[in-house]
Amino acid sequence: MAEAQPKKQRGGHAYGRRVTQMSNTAEEGELCIYHGHSLGRFSTHSMRFDSHQACVRCVAGAREGRISFDIDRLLKKHRQKALKFWASVEIGSPDECWEWRGCINRRTKQPQFAWRRPGLSSSTQHHPQRVAMWFSWGDLGYTAVRTTCGNKYCCNPFHLIPQKVGVFVDQDSYYESFELACELHTLKQQVAEYVMEKAIKEQEKLSEIDNLTEREALILNPDTLYGDKFEAVMTDILEGKHISQANAFNLGLHDKPTDHLTEDENPTEDY
C-alpha cells in the first residue's frame, strides 16, 4: 500500500471541497464539539482529516453507523446552540420529514442557521441539514450531506446521509432502536423546556420594560405628587435599579446596591 500523502488542494471556498474524496491523512484542527475527541485531557485541538476538516473520531463513528441525539455528549458551550437549532425544527417520528422552521434567506430562498465556527469555516451561515448532521452523525466538517427524501427543508438525521465518508445506513435498525427512541424522546423534552424558558425570559424582559416605562412616566409627570415620586425613587434604590447605582463599566442598565460591603472588604485591593 502506498504511503499516505497530505491533501494538496488548498484555497477556494471550504465547502467547495465537499465533492472530493476524503483524504487519508489528518492534522490538528478545531476542537470537536463532542466530549472526549480532543488530543488530550486539556487540549484545545482535535485530529481532523485535512481535506474535509472532519473529526477523525466522528468519522469512525459515522462509518459504523453510529447516530445520537444525546445533547449531553456535546461540550457545554455547544449545548445551547444545539437546543436553539432543534427548537427551529419540527421534530416528528423517525420516518417523517422534520421541516425546518427557522431562518430562510430572502434572496436565495435557502434555509440557513447562524453559527460562527472560526477554526472550521469563515462562513457564519450554514445549511440546517449540515448542522443536523453535526449534531447527530458527528462533527464531519465540510462533508456533503444528502437526503433520502429529496426535501431540502428536511432536517431529520434518519433521512440524511453524509457523503464521501462511507457511512453504513440501516434504516430499519434505526427505527427499531430503543436507545435512539429514548434519546429522541429526551431531546423533545429538552427542546420543550428550552422553548418555555426562552418564552418566560422574554415575558420577564417585556414586563421589566413596561415597569420602567411606567416608572419613567410617573417621575416625569409634573402632576405626580411629591410623595409618590419619593416612594418610587426609594423603591428603586432599595432594589438597586436607581440611575445613581449604574456602573459605568457594566453594560447593563442597572447594577446591584453599592452599600453591601463590610468593614473587612477593600474595594480597591485589586487595583
mmCIF file with all atom_site columns, N, CA and C in Angstrom, residues 133-180:
data_model
loop_
_atom_site.group_PDB
_atom_site.id
_atom_site.type_symbol
_atom_site.label_atom_id
_atom_site.label_alt_id
_atom_site.label_comp_id
_atom_site.label_asym_id
_atom_site.label_entity_id
_atom_site.label_seq_id
_atom_site.pdbx_PDB_ins_code
_atom_site.Cartn_x
_atom_site.Cartn_y
_atom_site.Cartn_z
_atom_site.occupancy
_atom_site.B_iso_or_equiv
_atom_site.pdbx_formal_charge
_atom_site.auth_seq_id
_atom_site.auth_comp_id
_atom_site.auth_asym_id
_atom_site.auth_atom_id
_atom_site.pdbx_PDB_model_num
ATOM 1   N N  . MET A 1 133 ? -26.532 17.220 10.733 1.00 0.00 ? 133 MET A N  1
ATOM 2   C CA . MET A 1 133 ? -25.536 16.161 10.632 1.00 0.00 ? 133 MET A CA 1
ATOM 3   C C  . MET A 1 133 ? -24.500 16.306 11.751 1.00 0.00 ? 133 MET A C  1
ATOM 4   N N  . TRP A 1 134 ? -24.061 17.538 12.013 1.00 0.00 ? 134 TRP A N  1
ATOM 5   C CA . TRP A 1 134 ? -23.078 17.762 13.078 1.00 0.00 ? 134 TRP A CA 1
ATOM 6   C C  . TRP A 1 134 ? -23.625 17.333 14.435 1.00 0.00 ? 134 TRP A C  1
ATOM 7   N N  . PHE A 1 135 ? -24.906 17.566 14.682 1.00 0.00 ? 135 PHE A N  1
ATOM 8   C CA . PHE A 1 135 ? -25.497 17.272 15.981 1.00 0.00 ? 135 PHE A CA 1
ATOM 9   C C  . PHE A 1 135 ? -26.044 15.851 16.083 1.00 0.00 ? 135 PHE A C  1
ATOM 10  N N  . SER A 1 136 ? -25.849 15.034 15.090 1.00 0.00 ? 136 SER A N  1
ATOM 11  C CA . SER A 1 136 ? -26.356 13.653 15.149 1.00 0.00 ? 136 SER A CA 1
ATOM 12  C C  . SER A 1 136 ? -25.301 12.651 14.677 1.00 0.00 ? 136 SER A C  1
ATOM 13  N N  . TRP A 1 137 ? -24.827 12.810 13.436 1.00 0.00 ? 137 TRP A N  1
ATOM 14  C CA . TRP A 1 137 ? -23.827 11.886 12.906 1.00 0.00 ? 137 TRP A CA 1
ATOM 15  C C  . TRP A 1 137 ? -22.442 12.179 13.456 1.00 0.00 ? 137 TRP A C  1
ATOM 16  N N  . GLY A 1 138 ? -22.156 13.441 13.753 1.00 0.00 ? 138 GLY A N  1
ATOM 17  C CA . GLY A 1 138 ? -20.843 13.812 14.269 1.00 0.00 ? 138 GLY A CA 1
ATOM 18  C C  . GLY A 1 138 ? -20.333 15.069 13.595 1.00 0.00 ? 138 GLY A C  1
ATOM 19  N N  . ASP A 1 139 ? -19.256 15.599 14.127 1.00 0.00 ? 139 ASP A N  1
ATOM 20  C CA . ASP A 1 139 ? -18.646 16.819 13.586 1.00 0.00 ? 139 ASP A CA 1
ATOM 21  C C  . ASP A 1 139 ? -17.828 16.453 12.342 1.00 0.00 ? 139 ASP A C  1
ATOM 22  N N  . LEU A 1 140 ? -18.514 16.374 11.195 1.00 0.00 ? 140 LEU A N  1
ATOM 23  C CA . LEU A 1 140 ? -17.893 15.901 9.962  1.00 0.00 ? 140 LEU A CA 1
ATOM 24  C C  . LEU A 1 140 ? -17.423 17.022 9.049  1.00 0.00 ? 140 LEU A C  1
ATOM 25  N N  . GLY A 1 141 ? -17.280 18.232 9.577  1.00 0.00 ? 141 GLY A N  1
ATOM 26  C CA . GLY A 1 141 ? -16.677 19.326 8.834  1.00 0.00 ? 141 GLY A CA 1
ATOM 27  C C  . GLY A 1 141 ? -17.411 19.677 7.556  1.00 0.00 ? 141 GLY A C  1
ATOM 28  N N  . TYR A 1 142 ? -16.644 19.757 6.424  1.00 0.00 ? 142 TYR A N  1
ATOM 29  C CA . TYR A 1 142 ? -17.217 20.172 5.148  1.00 0.00 ? 142 TYR A CA 1
ATOM 30  C C  . TYR A 1 142 ? -17.941 19.041 4.419  1.00 0.00 ? 142 TYR A C  1
ATOM 31  N N  . THR A 1 143 ? -18.031 17.891 5.029  1.00 0.00 ? 143 THR A N  1
ATOM 32  C CA . THR A 1 143 ? -18.608 16.737 4.351  1.00 0.00 ? 143 THR A CA 1
ATOM 33  C C  . THR A 1 143 ? -19.984 17.063 3.784  1.00 0.00 ? 143 THR A C  1
ATOM 34  N N  . ALA A 1 144 ? -20.219 16.684 2.549  1.00 0.00 ? 144 ALA A N  1
ATOM 35  C CA . ALA A 1 144 ? -21.521 16.902 1.934  1.00 0.00 ? 144 ALA A CA 1
ATOM 36  C C  . ALA A 1 144 ? -22.560 15.989 2.569  1.00 0.00 ? 144 ALA A C  1
ATOM 37  N N  . VAL A 1 145 ? -23.806 16.405 2.514  1.00 0.00 ? 145 VAL A N  1
ATOM 38  C CA . VAL A 1 145 ? -24.892 15.614 3.085  1.00 0.00 ? 145 VAL A CA 1
ATOM 39  C C  . VAL A 1 145 ? -26.064 15.647 2.108  1.00 0.00 ? 145 VAL A C  1
ATOM 40  N N  . ARG A 1 146 ? -26.681 14.489 1.908  1.00 0.00 ? 146 ARG A N  1
ATOM 41  C CA . ARG A 1 146 ? -27.833 14.377 1.014  1.00 0.00 ? 146 ARG A CA 1
ATOM 42  C C  . ARG A 1 146 ? -28.978 13.699 1.764  1.00 0.00 ? 146 ARG A C  1
ATOM 43  N N  . THR A 1 147 ? -30.180 13.971 1.272  1.00 0.00 ? 147 THR A N  1
ATOM 44  C CA . THR A 1 147 ? -31.366 13.402 1.906  1.00 0.00 ? 147 THR A CA 1
ATOM 45  C C  . THR A 1 147 ? -31.896 12.242 1.068  1.00 0.00 ? 147 THR A C  1
ATOM 46  N N  . THR A 1 148 ? -32.504 11.301 1.753  1.00 0.00 ? 148 THR A N  1
ATOM 47  C CA . THR A 1 148 ? -33.135 10.184 1.054  1.00 0.00 ? 148 THR A CA 1
ATOM 48  C C  . THR A 1 148 ? -34.540 10.557 0.595  1.00 0.00 ? 148 THR A C  1
ATOM 49  N N  . CYS A 1 149 ? -35.087 11.671 1.142  1.00 0.00 ? 149 CYS A N  1
ATOM 50  C CA . CYS A 1 149 ? -36.443 12.085 0.786  1.00 0.00 ? 149 CYS A CA 1
ATOM 51  C C  . CYS A 1 149 ? -36.466 13.166 -0.288 1.00 0.00 ? 149 CYS A C  1
ATOM 52  N N  . GLY A 1 150 ? -35.315 13.819 -0.542 1.00 0.00 ? 150 GLY A N  1
ATOM 53  C CA . GLY A 1 150 ? -35.263 14.863 -1.555 1.00 0.00 ? 150 GLY A CA 1
ATOM 54  C C  . GLY A 1 150 ? -35.814 16.199 -1.109 1.00 0.00 ? 150 GLY A C  1
ATOM 55  N N  . ASN A 1 151 ? -36.137 16.350 0.160  1.00 0.00 ? 151 ASN A N  1
ATOM 56  C CA . ASN A 1 151 ? -36.692 17.594 0.689  1.00 0.00 ? 151 ASN A CA 1
ATOM 57  C C  . ASN A 1 151 ? -35.563 18.449 1.245  1.00 0.00 ? 151 ASN A C  1
ATOM 58  N N  . LYS A 1 152 ? -35.325 19.624 0.637  1.00 0.00 ? 152 LYS A N  1
ATOM 59  C CA . LYS A 1 152 ? -34.207 20.458 1.074  1.00 0.00 ? 152 LYS A CA 1
ATOM 60  C C  . LYS A 1 152 ? -34.471 21.121 2.425  1.00 0.00 ? 152 LYS A C  1
ATOM 61  N N  . TYR A 1 153 ? -35.705 21.071 2.906  1.00 0.00 ? 153 TYR A N  1
ATOM 62  C CA . TYR A 1 153 ? -36.031 21.631 4.213  1.00 0.00 ? 153 TYR A CA 1
ATOM 63  C C  . TYR A 1 153 ? -36.121 20.557 5.289  1.00 0.00 ? 153 TYR A C  1
ATOM 64  N N  . CYS A 1 154 ? -35.822 19.325 4.943  1.00 0.00 ? 154 CYS A N  1
ATOM 65  C CA . CYS A 1 154 ? -35.898 18.225 5.908  1.00 0.00 ? 154 CYS A CA 1
ATOM 66  C C  . CYS A 1 154 ? -34.602 18.158 6.706  1.00 0.00 ? 154 CYS A C  1
ATOM 67  N N  . CYS A 1 155 ? -34.729 18.140 8.046  1.00 0.00 ? 155 CYS A N  1
ATOM 68  C CA . CYS A 1 155 ? -33.574 18.064 8.934  1.00 0.00 ? 155 CYS A CA 1
ATOM 69  C C  . CYS A 1 155 ? -33.602 16.792 9.770  1.00 0.00 ? 155 CYS A C  1
ATOM 70  N N  . ASN A 1 156 ? -34.335 15.777 9.303  1.00 0.00 ? 156 ASN A N  1
ATOM 71  C CA . ASN A 1 156 ? -34.389 14.503 10.002 1.00 0.00 ? 156 ASN A CA 1
ATOM 72  C C  . ASN A 1 156 ? -33.084 13.744 9.770  1.00 0.00 ? 156 ASN A C  1
ATOM 73  N N  . PRO A 1 157 ? -32.269 13.526 10.816 1.00 0.00 ? 157 PRO A N  1
ATOM 74  C CA . PRO A 1 157 ? -30.994 12.816 10.616 1.00 0.00 ? 157 PRO A CA 1
ATOM 75  C C  . PRO A 1 157 ? -31.164 11.421 10.042 1.00 0.00 ? 157 PRO A C  1
ATOM 76  N N  . PHE A 1 158 ? -32.339 10.804 10.240 1.00 0.00 ? 158 PHE A N  1
ATOM 77  C CA . PHE A 1 158 ? -32.575 9.495  9.647  1.00 0.00 ? 158 PHE A CA 1
ATOM 78  C C  . PHE A 1 158 ? -32.668 9.581  8.125  1.00 0.00 ? 158 PHE A C  1
ATOM 79  N N  . HIS A 1 159 ? -32.955 10.781 7.606  1.00 0.00 ? 159 HIS A N  1
ATOM 80  C CA . HIS A 1 159 ? -33.041 10.991 6.157  1.00 0.00 ? 159 HIS A CA 1
ATOM 81  C C  . HIS A 1 159 ? -31.754 11.570 5.587  1.00 0.00 ? 159 HIS A C  1
ATOM 82  N N  . LEU A 1 160 ? -30.770 11.834 6.437  1.00 0.00 ? 160 LEU A N  1
ATOM 83  C CA . LEU A 1 160 ? -29.520 12.458 5.999  1.00 0.00 ? 160 LEU A CA 1
ATOM 84  C C  . LEU A 1 160 ? -28.417 11.416 5.915  1.00 0.00 ? 160 LEU A C  1
ATOM 85  N N  . ILE A 1 161 ? -27.674 11.468 4.822  1.00 0.00 ? 161 ILE A N  1
ATOM 86  C CA . ILE A 1 161 ? -26.554 10.547 4.635  1.00 0.00 ? 161 ILE A CA 1
ATOM 87  C C  . ILE A 1 161 ? -25.308 11.362 4.296  1.00 0.00 ? 161 ILE A C  1
ATOM 88  N N  . PRO A 1 162 ? -24.312 11.392 5.176  1.00 0.00 ? 162 PRO A N  1
ATOM 89  C CA . PRO A 1 162 ? -23.046 12.075 4.857  1.00 0.00 ? 162 PRO A CA 1
ATOM 90  C C  . PRO A 1 162 ? -22.369 11.409 3.657  1.00 0.00 ? 162 PRO A C  1
ATOM 91  N N  . GLN A 1 163 ? -21.830 12.237 2.769  1.00 0.00 ? 163 GLN A N  1
ATOM 92  C CA . GLN A 1 163 ? -21.208 11.741 1.553  1.00 0.00 ? 163 GLN A CA 1
ATOM 93  C C  . GLN A 1 163 ? -19.682 11.648 1.712  1.00 0.00 ? 163 GLN A C  1
ATOM 94  N N  . LYS A 1 164 ? -19.083 10.795 0.906  1.00 0.00 ? 164 LYS A N  1
ATOM 95  C CA . LYS A 1 164 ? -17.614 10.639 0.843  1.00 0.00 ? 164 LYS A CA 1
ATOM 96  C C  . LYS A 1 164 ? -17.031 10.161 2.170  1.00 0.00 ? 164 LYS A C  1
ATOM 97  N N  . VAL A 1 165 ? -17.857 9.535  3.009  1.00 0.00 ? 165 VAL A N  1
ATOM 98  C CA . VAL A 1 165 ? -17.383 9.052  4.302  1.00 0.00 ? 165 VAL A CA 1
ATOM 99  C C  . VAL A 1 165 ? -17.442 7.540  4.377  1.00 0.00 ? 165 VAL A C  1
ATOM 100 N N  . GLY A 1 166 ? -18.350 6.945  3.657  1.00 0.00 ? 166 GLY A N  1
ATOM 101 C CA . GLY A 1 166 ? -18.549 5.505  3.735  1.00 0.00 ? 166 GLY A CA 1
ATOM 102 C C  . GLY A 1 166 ? -19.444 5.134  4.889  1.00 0.00 ? 166 GLY A C  1
ATOM 103 N N  . VAL A 1 167 ? -20.535 5.898  5.068  1.00 0.00 ? 167 VAL A N  1
ATOM 104 C CA . VAL A 1 167 ? -21.438 5.679  6.188  1.00 0.00 ? 167 VAL A CA 1
ATOM 105 C C  . VAL A 1 167 ? -22.282 4.434  5.939  1.00 0.00 ? 167 VAL A C  1
ATOM 106 N N  . PHE A 1 168 ? -22.403 3.613  6.978  1.00 0.00 ? 168 PHE A N  1
ATOM 107 C CA . PHE A 1 168 ? -23.268 2.445  6.922  1.00 0.00 ? 168 PHE A CA 1
ATOM 108 C C  . PHE A 1 168 ? -24.645 2.849  7.445  1.00 0.00 ? 168 PHE A C  1
ATOM 109 N N  . VAL A 1 169 ? -25.678 2.681  6.611  1.00 0.00 ? 169 VAL A N  1
ATOM 110 C CA . VAL A 1 169 ? -27.023 3.106  6.967  1.00 0.00 ? 169 VAL A CA 1
ATOM 111 C C  . VAL A 1 169 ? -27.955 1.905  6.912  1.00 0.00 ? 169 VAL A C  1
ATOM 112 N N  . ASP A 1 170 ? -28.627 1.652  8.030  1.00 0.00 ? 170 ASP A N  1
ATOM 113 C CA . ASP A 1 170 ? -29.639 0.597  8.108  1.00 0.00 ? 170 ASP A CA 1
ATOM 114 C C  . ASP A 1 170 ? -30.877 1.212  8.745  1.00 0.00 ? 170 ASP A C  1
ATOM 115 N N  . GLN A 1 171 ? -31.780 1.708  7.905  1.00 0.00 ? 171 GLN A N  1
ATOM 116 C CA . GLN A 1 171 ? -32.931 2.448  8.395  1.00 0.00 ? 171 GLN A CA 1
ATOM 117 C C  . GLN A 1 171 ? -33.784 1.611  9.343  1.00 0.00 ? 171 GLN A C  1
ATOM 118 N N  . ASP A 1 172 ? -34.001 0.343  9.035  1.00 0.00 ? 172 ASP A N  1
ATOM 119 C CA . ASP A 1 172 ? -34.859 -0.492 9.878  1.00 0.00 ? 172 ASP A CA 1
ATOM 120 C C  . ASP A 1 172 ? -34.313 -0.606 11.291 1.00 0.00 ? 172 ASP A C  1
ATOM 121 N N  . SER A 1 173 ? -33.003 -0.773 11.410 1.00 0.00 ? 173 SER A N  1
ATOM 122 C CA . SER A 1 173 ? -32.414 -0.904 12.745 1.00 0.00 ? 173 SER A CA 1
ATOM 123 C C  . SER A 1 173 ? -32.524 0.405  13.520 1.00 0.00 ? 173 SER A C  1
ATOM 124 N N  . TYR A 1 174 ? -32.440 1.545  12.806 1.00 0.00 ? 174 TYR A N  1
ATOM 125 C CA . TYR A 1 174 ? -32.596 2.834  13.472 1.00 0.00 ? 174 TYR A CA 1
ATOM 126 C C  . TYR A 1 174 ? -34.021 3.002  13.989 1.00 0.00 ? 174 TYR A C  1
ATOM 127 N N  . TYR A 1 175 ? -34.999 2.679  13.165 1.00 0.00 ? 175 TYR A N  1
ATOM 128 C CA . TYR A 1 175 ? -36.397 2.850  13.561 1.00 0.00 ? 175 TYR A CA 1
ATOM 129 C C  . TYR A 1 175 ? -36.760 1.956  14.742 1.00 0.00 ? 175 TYR A C  1
ATOM 130 N N  . GLU A 1 176 ? -36.131 0.798  14.840 1.00 0.00 ? 176 GLU A N  1
ATOM 131 C CA . GLU A 1 176 ? -36.465 -0.162 15.888 1.00 0.00 ? 176 GLU A CA 1
ATOM 132 C C  . GLU A 1 176 ? -35.555 -0.036 17.111 1.00 0.00 ? 176 GLU A C  1
ATOM 133 N N  . SER A 1 177 ? -34.616 0.893  17.078 1.00 0.00 ? 177 SER A N  1
ATOM 134 C CA . SER A 1 177 ? -33.667 1.029  18.187 1.00 0.00 ? 177 SER A CA 1
ATOM 135 C C  . SER A 1 177 ? -34.349 1.671  19.396 1.00 0.00 ? 177 SER A C  1
ATOM 136 N N  . PHE A 1 178 ? -34.341 0.970  20.514 1.00 0.00 ? 178 PHE A N  1
ATOM 137 C CA . PHE A 1 178 ? -34.929 1.502  21.745 1.00 0.00 ? 178 PHE A CA 1
ATOM 138 C C  . PHE A 1 178 ? -34.081 2.652  22.285 1.00 0.00 ? 178 PHE A C  1
ATOM 139 N N  . GLU A 1 179 ? -32.756 2.551  22.154 1.00 0.00 ? 179 GLU A N  1
ATOM 140 C CA . GLU A 1 179 ? -31.857 3.607  22.645 1.00 0.00 ? 179 GLU A CA 1
ATOM 141 C C  . GLU A 1 179 ? -32.108 4.918  21.910 1.00 0.00 ? 179 GLU A C  1
ATOM 142 N N  . LEU A 1 180 ? -32.226 4.852  20.584 1.00 0.00 ? 180 LEU A N  1
ATOM 143 C CA . LEU A 1 180 ? -32.479 6.071  19.816 1.00 0.00 ? 180 LEU A CA 1
ATOM 144 C C  . LEU A 1 180 ? -33.862 6.636  20.135 1.00 0.00 ? 180 LEU A C  1
#
